[in-house]
């Protein structure tokens, strides 16, 4: 497992943008996969986007075209650029990392994103 520290959440108006960051530490290996989930009040946690160390990405359908995930392997940091935010994007966003096949998933503490309409 690795330790994950997230930053970048906050309050933004509808139509605005935010950039989340998450840095992994505690392992000599760079995580094979990193990404983001989110959980809104009263809802289940859902995938936002993921990215592998090779740069392959996947997105939830509702985020495609608005959110962009990227990664700096040298810094073990994953970013989530969120544009055209709506109140539906209000949630706690959790970073995750998986070192490799068979590894447990590590989770960050979560960062609150609130979009005001």
mmCIF file of N, CA, C and O in Angstrom, residues 36-108:
data_model
loop_
_atom_site.group_PDB
_atom_site.id
_atom_site.type_symbol
_atom_site.label_atom_id
_atom_site.label_comp_id
_atom_site.label_asym_id
_atom_site.label_seq_id
_atom_site.Cartn_x
_atom_site.Cartn_y
_atom_site.Cartn_z
ATOM 1 N N UNK A 36 -9.538 8.523 -9.578
ATOM 2 C CA UNK A 36 -10.458 9.204 -8.680
ATOM 3 C C UNK A 36 -11.832 8.533 -8.675
ATOM 4 O O UNK A 36 -12.348 8.133 -9.729
ATOM 5 N N UNK A 37 -12.400 8.444 -7.497
ATOM 6 C CA UNK A 37 -13.797 8.125 -7.292
ATOM 7 C C UNK A 37 -14.421 9.342 -6.607
ATOM 8 O O UNK A 37 -13.723 10.209 -6.104
ATOM 9 N N UNK A 38 -15.725 9.357 -6.581
ATOM 10 C CA UNK A 38 -16.420 10.392 -5.816
ATOM 11 C C UNK A 38 -17.651 9.811 -5.157
ATOM 12 O O UNK A 38 -18.208 8.806 -5.609
ATOM 13 N N UNK A 39 -18.073 10.488 -4.091
ATOM 14 C CA UNK A 39 -19.274 10.066 -3.374
ATOM 15 C C UNK A 39 -20.064 11.294 -2.961
ATOM 16 O O UNK A 39 -19.575 12.120 -2.190
ATOM 17 N N UNK A 40 -21.263 11.383 -3.497
ATOM 18 C CA UNK A 40 -22.173 12.462 -3.134
ATOM 19 C C UNK A 40 -23.033 12.016 -1.954
ATOM 20 O O UNK A 40 -23.217 10.814 -1.728
ATOM 21 N N UNK A 41 -23.587 12.961 -1.205
ATOM 22 C CA UNK A 41 -24.423 12.603 -0.054
ATOM 23 C C UNK A 41 -25.572 11.686 -0.454
ATOM 24 O O UNK A 41 -26.298 11.970 -1.405
ATOM 25 N N UNK A 42 -25.697 10.585 0.255
ATOM 26 C CA UNK A 42 -26.784 9.664 -0.001
ATOM 27 C C UNK A 42 -26.609 8.786 -1.217
ATOM 28 O O UNK A 42 -27.525 8.045 -1.586
ATOM 29 N N UNK A 43 -25.444 8.848 -1.848
ATOM 30 C CA UNK A 43 -25.211 8.053 -3.047
ATOM 31 C C UNK A 43 -24.004 7.145 -2.856
ATOM 32 O O UNK A 43 -23.181 7.362 -1.975
ATOM 33 N N UNK A 44 -23.921 6.137 -3.708
ATOM 34 C CA UNK A 44 -22.781 5.239 -3.656
ATOM 35 C C UNK A 44 -21.547 5.898 -4.273
ATOM 36 O O UNK A 44 -21.655 6.797 -5.107
ATOM 37 N N UNK A 45 -20.399 5.409 -3.853
ATOM 38 C CA UNK A 45 -19.161 5.885 -4.451
ATOM 39 C C UNK A 45 -19.122 5.443 -5.901
ATOM 40 O O UNK A 45 -19.436 4.291 -6.225
ATOM 41 N N UNK A 46 -18.702 6.342 -6.795
ATOM 42 C CA UNK A 46 -18.658 6.025 -8.216
ATOM 43 C C UNK A 46 -17.322 6.417 -8.819
ATOM 44 O O UNK A 46 -16.668 7.377 -8.381
ATOM 45 N N UNK A 47 -16.934 5.686 -9.840
ATOM 46 C CA UNK A 47 -15.698 5.982 -10.547
ATOM 47 C C UNK A 47 -15.827 7.300 -11.300
ATOM 48 O O UNK A 47 -16.832 7.565 -11.944
ATOM 49 N N UNK A 48 -14.778 8.107 -11.219
ATOM 50 C CA UNK A 48 -14.697 9.323 -12.020
ATOM 51 C C UNK A 48 -13.783 9.079 -13.213
ATOM 52 O O UNK A 48 -14.186 9.209 -14.362
ATOM 53 N N UNK A 49 -12.535 8.724 -12.915
ATOM 54 C CA UNK A 49 -11.558 8.476 -13.981
ATOM 55 C C UNK A 49 -10.364 7.738 -13.406
ATOM 56 O O UNK A 49 -10.067 7.845 -12.220
ATOM 57 N N UNK A 50 -9.680 7.009 -14.285
ATOM 58 C CA UNK A 50 -8.478 6.306 -13.890
ATOM 59 C C UNK A 50 -7.422 6.408 -14.968
ATOM 60 O O UNK A 50 -7.731 6.677 -16.135
ATOM 61 N N UNK A 51 -6.168 6.191 -14.569
ATOM 62 C CA UNK A 51 -5.065 6.263 -15.516
ATOM 63 C C UNK A 51 -3.977 5.299 -15.085
ATOM 64 O O UNK A 51 -3.694 5.157 -13.896
ATOM 65 N N UNK A 52 -3.391 4.608 -16.056
ATOM 66 C CA UNK A 52 -2.312 3.686 -15.759
ATOM 67 C C UNK A 52 -0.960 4.391 -15.881
ATOM 68 O O UNK A 52 -0.880 5.515 -16.389
ATOM 69 N N UNK A 53 0.075 3.703 -15.437
ATOM 70 C CA UNK A 53 1.413 4.285 -15.542
ATOM 71 C C UNK A 53 1.811 4.475 -17.009
ATOM 72 O O UNK A 53 2.662 5.322 -17.309
ATOM 73 N N UNK A 54 1.193 3.727 -17.883
ATOM 74 C CA UNK A 54 1.467 3.865 -19.317
ATOM 75 C C UNK A 54 0.651 4.945 -19.990
ATOM 76 O O UNK A 54 0.856 5.230 -21.175
ATOM 77 N N UNK A 55 -0.277 5.551 -19.238
ATOM 78 C CA UNK A 55 -1.057 6.657 -19.783
ATOM 79 C C UNK A 55 -2.431 6.294 -20.307
ATOM 80 O O UNK A 55 -3.151 7.168 -20.798
ATOM 81 N N UNK A 56 -2.825 5.040 -20.212
ATOM 82 C CA UNK A 56 -4.173 4.667 -20.628
ATOM 83 C C UNK A 56 -5.177 5.204 -19.634
ATOM 84 O O UNK A 56 -4.976 5.100 -18.419
ATOM 85 N N UNK A 57 -6.267 5.772 -20.160
ATOM 86 C CA UNK A 57 -7.259 6.404 -19.303
ATOM 87 C C UNK A 57 -8.635 5.792 -19.497
ATOM 88 O O UNK A 57 -8.937 5.207 -20.544
ATOM 89 N N UNK A 58 -9.455 5.927 -18.485
ATOM 90 C CA UNK A 58 -10.868 5.580 -18.596
ATOM 91 C C UNK A 58 -11.665 6.576 -17.785
ATOM 92 O O UNK A 58 -11.186 7.068 -16.752
ATOM 93 N N UNK A 59 -12.861 6.877 -18.255
ATOM 94 C CA UNK A 59 -13.720 7.867 -17.627
ATOM 95 C C UNK A 59 -15.132 7.310 -17.486
ATOM 96 O O UNK A 59 -15.604 6.542 -18.326
ATOM 97 N N UNK A 60 -15.813 7.783 -16.447
ATOM 98 C CA UNK A 60 -17.246 7.564 -16.387
ATOM 99 C C UNK A 60 -17.890 8.383 -17.497
ATOM 100 O O UNK A 60 -17.408 9.468 -17.844
ATOM 101 N N UNK A 61 -18.954 7.854 -18.057
ATOM 102 C CA UNK A 61 -19.572 8.509 -19.209
ATOM 103 C C UNK A 61 -19.954 9.963 -18.926
ATOM 104 O O UNK A 61 -19.793 10.836 -19.786
ATOM 105 N N UNK A 62 -20.447 10.237 -17.739
ATOM 106 C CA UNK A 62 -20.914 11.590 -17.429
ATOM 107 C C UNK A 62 -19.773 12.591 -17.294
ATOM 108 O O UNK A 62 -19.999 13.798 -17.271
ATOM 109 N N UNK A 63 -18.530 12.092 -17.200
ATOM 110 C CA UNK A 63 -17.384 12.984 -17.041
ATOM 111 C C UNK A 63 -16.645 13.220 -18.360
ATOM 112 O O UNK A 63 -15.849 14.160 -18.454
ATOM 113 N N UNK A 64 -16.921 12.389 -19.338
ATOM 114 C CA UNK A 64 -16.203 12.512 -20.603
ATOM 115 C C UNK A 64 -16.447 13.873 -21.225
ATOM 116 O O UNK A 64 -17.581 14.345 -21.288
ATOM 117 N N UNK A 65 -15.374 14.499 -21.678
ATOM 118 C CA UNK A 65 -15.474 15.806 -22.302
ATOM 119 C C UNK A 65 -15.390 16.968 -21.328
ATOM 120 O O UNK A 65 -15.134 18.094 -21.738
ATOM 121 N N UNK A 66 -15.618 16.704 -20.050
ATOM 122 C CA UNK A 66 -15.530 17.779 -19.059
ATOM 123 C C UNK A 66 -14.329 17.608 -18.138
ATOM 124 O O UNK A 66 -13.735 18.590 -17.692
ATOM 125 N N UNK A 67 -13.996 16.369 -17.820
ATOM 126 C CA UNK A 67 -12.906 16.070 -16.901
ATOM 127 C C UNK A 67 -11.733 15.473 -17.676
ATOM 128 O O UNK A 67 -11.929 14.713 -18.621
ATOM 129 N N UNK A 68 -10.529 15.812 -17.242
ATOM 130 C CA UNK A 68 -9.324 15.257 -17.841
ATOM 131 C C UNK A 68 -8.396 14.775 -16.735
ATOM 132 O O UNK A 68 -8.053 15.540 -15.831
ATOM 133 N N UNK A 69 -8.018 13.511 -16.833
ATOM 134 C CA UNK A 69 -7.079 12.948 -15.865
ATOM 135 C C UNK A 69 -5.700 12.896 -16.502
ATOM 136 O O UNK A 69 -5.563 12.609 -17.696
ATOM 137 N N UNK A 70 -4.700 13.198 -15.709
ATOM 138 C CA UNK A 70 -3.322 13.128 -16.190
ATOM 139 C C UNK A 70 -2.432 12.680 -15.037
ATOM 140 O O UNK A 70 -2.874 12.620 -13.880
ATOM 141 N N UNK A 71 -1.198 12.421 -15.379
ATOM 142 C CA UNK A 71 -0.327 11.828 -14.372
ATOM 143 C C UNK A 71 1.123 12.224 -14.628
ATOM 144 O O UNK A 71 1.555 12.308 -15.776
ATOM 145 N N UNK A 72 1.849 12.449 -13.556
ATOM 146 C CA UNK A 72 3.289 12.691 -13.604
ATOM 147 C C UNK A 72 3.947 11.531 -12.868
ATOM 148 O O UNK A 72 3.966 11.513 -11.630
ATOM 149 N N UNK A 73 4.450 10.560 -13.599
ATOM 150 C CA UNK A 73 5.019 9.367 -12.973
ATOM 151 C C UNK A 73 6.251 9.692 -12.133
ATOM 152 O O UNK A 73 6.497 9.048 -11.108
ATOM 153 N N UNK A 74 7.007 10.680 -12.550
ATOM 154 C CA UNK A 74 8.206 11.052 -11.789
ATOM 155 C C UNK A 74 7.842 11.569 -10.407
ATOM 156 O O UNK A 74 8.620 11.427 -9.458
ATOM 157 N N UNK A 75 6.678 12.175 -10.291
ATOM 158 C CA UNK A 75 6.231 12.728 -9.016
ATOM 159 C C UNK A 75 5.202 11.829 -8.327
ATOM 160 O O UNK A 75 4.708 12.186 -7.255
ATOM 161 N N UNK A 76 4.855 10.709 -8.973
ATOM 162 C CA UNK A 76 3.798 9.834 -8.434
ATOM 163 C C UNK A 76 2.535 10.629 -8.120
ATOM 164 O O UNK A 76 1.892 10.426 -7.082
ATOM 165 N N UNK A 77 2.205 11.514 -9.010
ATOM 166 C CA UNK A 77 1.065 12.414 -8.797
ATOM 167 C C UNK A 77 0.071 12.291 -9.945
ATOM 168 O O UNK A 77 0.470 12.239 -11.112
ATOM 169 N N UNK A 78 -1.196 12.237 -9.575
ATOM 170 C CA UNK A 78 -2.272 12.207 -10.542
ATOM 171 C C UNK A 78 -3.096 13.485 -10.380
ATOM 172 O O UNK A 78 -3.261 13.989 -9.263
ATOM 173 N N UNK A 79 -3.558 13.993 -11.504
ATOM 174 C CA UNK A 79 -4.327 15.231 -11.516
ATOM 175 C C UNK A 79 -5.703 14.966 -12.133
ATOM 176 O O UNK A 79 -5.845 14.108 -13.004
ATOM 177 N N UNK A 80 -6.665 15.761 -11.699
ATOM 178 C CA UNK A 80 -7.981 15.717 -12.303
ATOM 179 C C UNK A 80 -8.407 17.144 -12.584
ATOM 180 O O UNK A 80 -8.687 17.903 -11.658
ATOM 181 N N UNK A 81 -8.427 17.501 -13.849
ATOM 182 C CA UNK A 81 -8.904 18.807 -14.261
ATOM 183 C C UNK A 81 -10.401 18.709 -14.525
ATOM 184 O O UNK A 81 -10.828 17.903 -15.359
ATOM 185 N N UNK A 82 -11.178 19.502 -13.806
ATOM 186 C CA UNK A 82 -12.633 19.442 -13.911
ATOM 187 C C UNK A 82 -13.153 20.776 -14.430
ATOM 188 O O UNK A 82 -12.925 21.816 -13.809
ATOM 189 N N UNK A 83 -13.807 20.723 -15.565
ATOM 190 C CA UNK A 83 -14.359 21.920 -16.194
ATOM 191 C C UNK A 83 -15.881 21.815 -16.284
ATOM 192 O O UNK A 83 -16.445 20.735 -16.158
ATOM 193 N N UNK A 84 -16.505 22.950 -16.528
ATOM 194 C CA UNK A 84 -17.964 23.006 -16.705
ATOM 195 C C UNK A 84 -18.688 22.298 -15.566
ATOM 196 O O UNK A 84 -19.586 21.498 -15.787
ATOM 197 N N UNK A 85 -18.282 22.623 -14.371
ATOM 198 C CA UNK A 85 -18.843 21.945 -13.197
ATOM 199 C C UNK A 85 -20.301 22.338 -12.977
ATOM 200 O O UNK A 85 -20.707 23.483 -13.237
ATOM 201 N N UNK A 86 -21.060 21.368 -12.523
ATOM 202 C CA UNK A 86 -22.464 21.593 -12.167
ATOM 203 C C UNK A 86 -22.680 21.145 -10.724
ATOM 204 O O UNK A 86 -21.813 20.495 -10.126
ATOM 205 N N UNK A 87 -23.846 21.452 -10.205
ATOM 206 C CA UNK A 87 -24.154 21.056 -8.825
ATOM 207 C C UNK A 87 -24.137 19.538 -8.676
ATOM 208 O O UNK A 87 -23.920 19.028 -7.576
ATOM 209 N N UNK A 88 -24.351 18.824 -9.763
ATOM 210 C CA UNK A 88 -24.312 17.360 -9.730
ATOM 211 C C UNK A 88 -22.909 16.827 -9.455
ATOM 212 O O UNK A 88 -22.749 15.651 -9.125
ATOM 213 N N UNK A 89 -21.911 17.669 -9.614
ATOM 214 C CA UNK A 89 -20.534 17.249 -9.358
ATOM 215 C C UNK A 89 -20.134 17.436 -7.900
ATOM 216 O O UNK A 89 -19.015 17.071 -7.514
ATOM 217 N N UNK A 90 -21.017 18.011 -7.098
ATOM 218 C CA UNK A 90 -20.737 18.179 -5.678
ATOM 219 C C UNK A 90 -20.603 16.820 -5.015
ATOM 220 O O UNK A 90 -21.506 15.987 -5.098
ATOM 221 N N UNK A 91 -19.454 16.591 -4.386
ATOM 222 C CA UNK A 91 -19.173 15.292 -3.776
ATOM 223 C C UNK A 91 -17.832 15.362 -3.060
ATOM 224 O O UNK A 91 -17.085 16.343 -3.211
ATOM 225 N N UNK A 92 -17.551 14.317 -2.322
ATOM 226 C CA UNK A 92 -16.196 14.115 -1.819
ATOM 227 C C UNK A 92 -15.468 13.274 -2.855
ATOM 228 O O UNK A 92 -15.954 12.216 -3.264
ATOM 229 N N UNK A 93 -14.313 13.754 -3.270
ATOM 230 C CA UNK A 93 -13.522 13.070 -4.289
ATOM 231 C C UNK A 93 -12.362 12.337 -3.619
ATOM 232 O O UNK A 93 -11.597 12.932 -2.853
ATOM 233 N N UNK A 94 -12.268 11.054 -3.919
ATOM 234 C CA UNK A 94 -11.256 10.194 -3.309
ATOM 235 C C UNK A 94 -10.259 9.732 -4.364
ATOM 236 O O UNK A 94 -10.639 9.206 -5.416
ATOM 237 N N UNK A 95 -9.010 9.901 -4.045
ATOM 238 C CA UNK A 95 -7.937 9.393 -4.893
ATOM 239 C C UNK A 95 -7.684 7.926 -4.539
ATOM 240 O O UNK A 95 -7.805 7.525 -3.377
ATOM 241 N N UNK A 96 -7.338 7.120 -5.541
ATOM 242 C CA UNK A 96 -6.965 5.741 -5.274
ATOM 243 C C UNK A 96 -5.682 5.407 -6.025
ATOM 244 O O UNK A 96 -5.340 6.052 -7.012
ATOM 245 N N UNK A 97 -5.011 4.367 -5.538
ATOM 246 C CA UNK A 97 -3.803 3.891 -6.206
ATOM 247 C C UNK A 97 -3.691 2.382 -6.020
ATOM 248 O O UNK A 97 -4.019 1.854 -4.948
ATOM 249 N N UNK A 98 -3.245 1.728 -7.060
ATOM 250 C CA UNK A 98 -3.018 0.289 -7.024
ATOM 251 C C UNK A 98 -1.606 0.025 -7.519
ATOM 252 O O UNK A 98 -1.270 0.388 -8.645
ATOM 253 N N UNK A 99 -0.794 -0.583 -6.657
ATOM 254 C CA UNK A 99 0.601 -0.791 -7.039
ATOM 255 C C UNK A 99 0.735 -1.749 -8.207
ATOM 256 O O UNK A 99 1.512 -1.513 -9.132
ATOM 257 N N UNK A 100 -0.004 -2.839 -8.151
ATOM 258 C CA UNK A 100 0.112 -3.816 -9.215
ATOM 259 C C UNK A 100 -0.951 -4.879 -9.062
ATOM 260 O O UNK A 100 -1.808 -4.808 -8.179
ATOM 261 N N UNK A 101 -0.885 -5.885 -9.931
ATOM 262 C CA UNK A 101 -1.870 -6.966 -9.896
ATOM 263 C C UNK A 101 -1.801 -7.659 -8.546
ATOM 264 O O UNK A 101 -0.724 -8.036 -8.081
ATOM 265 N N UNK A 102 -2.939 -7.819 -7.931
ATOM 266 C CA UNK A 102 -3.006 -8.484 -6.639
ATOM 267 C C UNK A 102 -2.793 -7.573 -5.454
ATOM 268 O O UNK A 102 -2.929 -8.010 -4.307
ATOM 269 N N UNK A 103 -2.449 -6.312 -5.703
ATOM 270 C CA UNK A 103 -2.224 -5.361 -4.608
ATOM 271 C C UNK A 103 -3.548 -4.816 -4.100
ATOM 272 O O UNK A 103 -4.507 -4.699 -4.857
ATOM 273 N N UNK A 104 -3.549 -4.458 -2.848
ATOM 274 C CA UNK A 104 -4.728 -3.783 -2.294
ATOM 275 C C UNK A 104 -4.806 -2.362 -2.827
ATOM 276 O O UNK A 104 -3.787 -1.750 -3.153
ATOM 277 N N UNK A 105 -6.024 -1.867 -2.875
ATOM 278 C CA UNK A 105 -6.220 -0.482 -3.290
ATOM 279 C C UNK A 105 -5.984 0.451 -2.118
ATOM 280 O O UNK A 105 -6.513 0.228 -1.028
ATOM 281 N N UNK A 106 -5.186 1.467 -2.338
ATOM 282 C CA UNK A 106 -4.971 2.503 -1.334
ATOM 283 C C UNK A 106 -5.900 3.667 -1.636
ATOM 284 O O UNK A 106 -6.141 3.987 -2.804
ATOM 285 N N UNK A 107 -6.382 4.328 -0.567
ATOM 286 C CA UNK A 107 -7.319 5.437 -0.714
ATOM 287 C C UNK A 107 -6.803 6.673 -0.002
ATOM 288 O O UNK A 107 -6.195 6.573 1.069
ATOM 289 N N UNK A 108 -7.087 7.816 -0.598
ATOM 290 C CA UNK A 108 -6.828 9.065 0.075
ATOM 291 C C UNK A 108 -7.934 9.383 1.057
ATOM 292 O O UNK A 108 -8.936 8.670 1.152
#
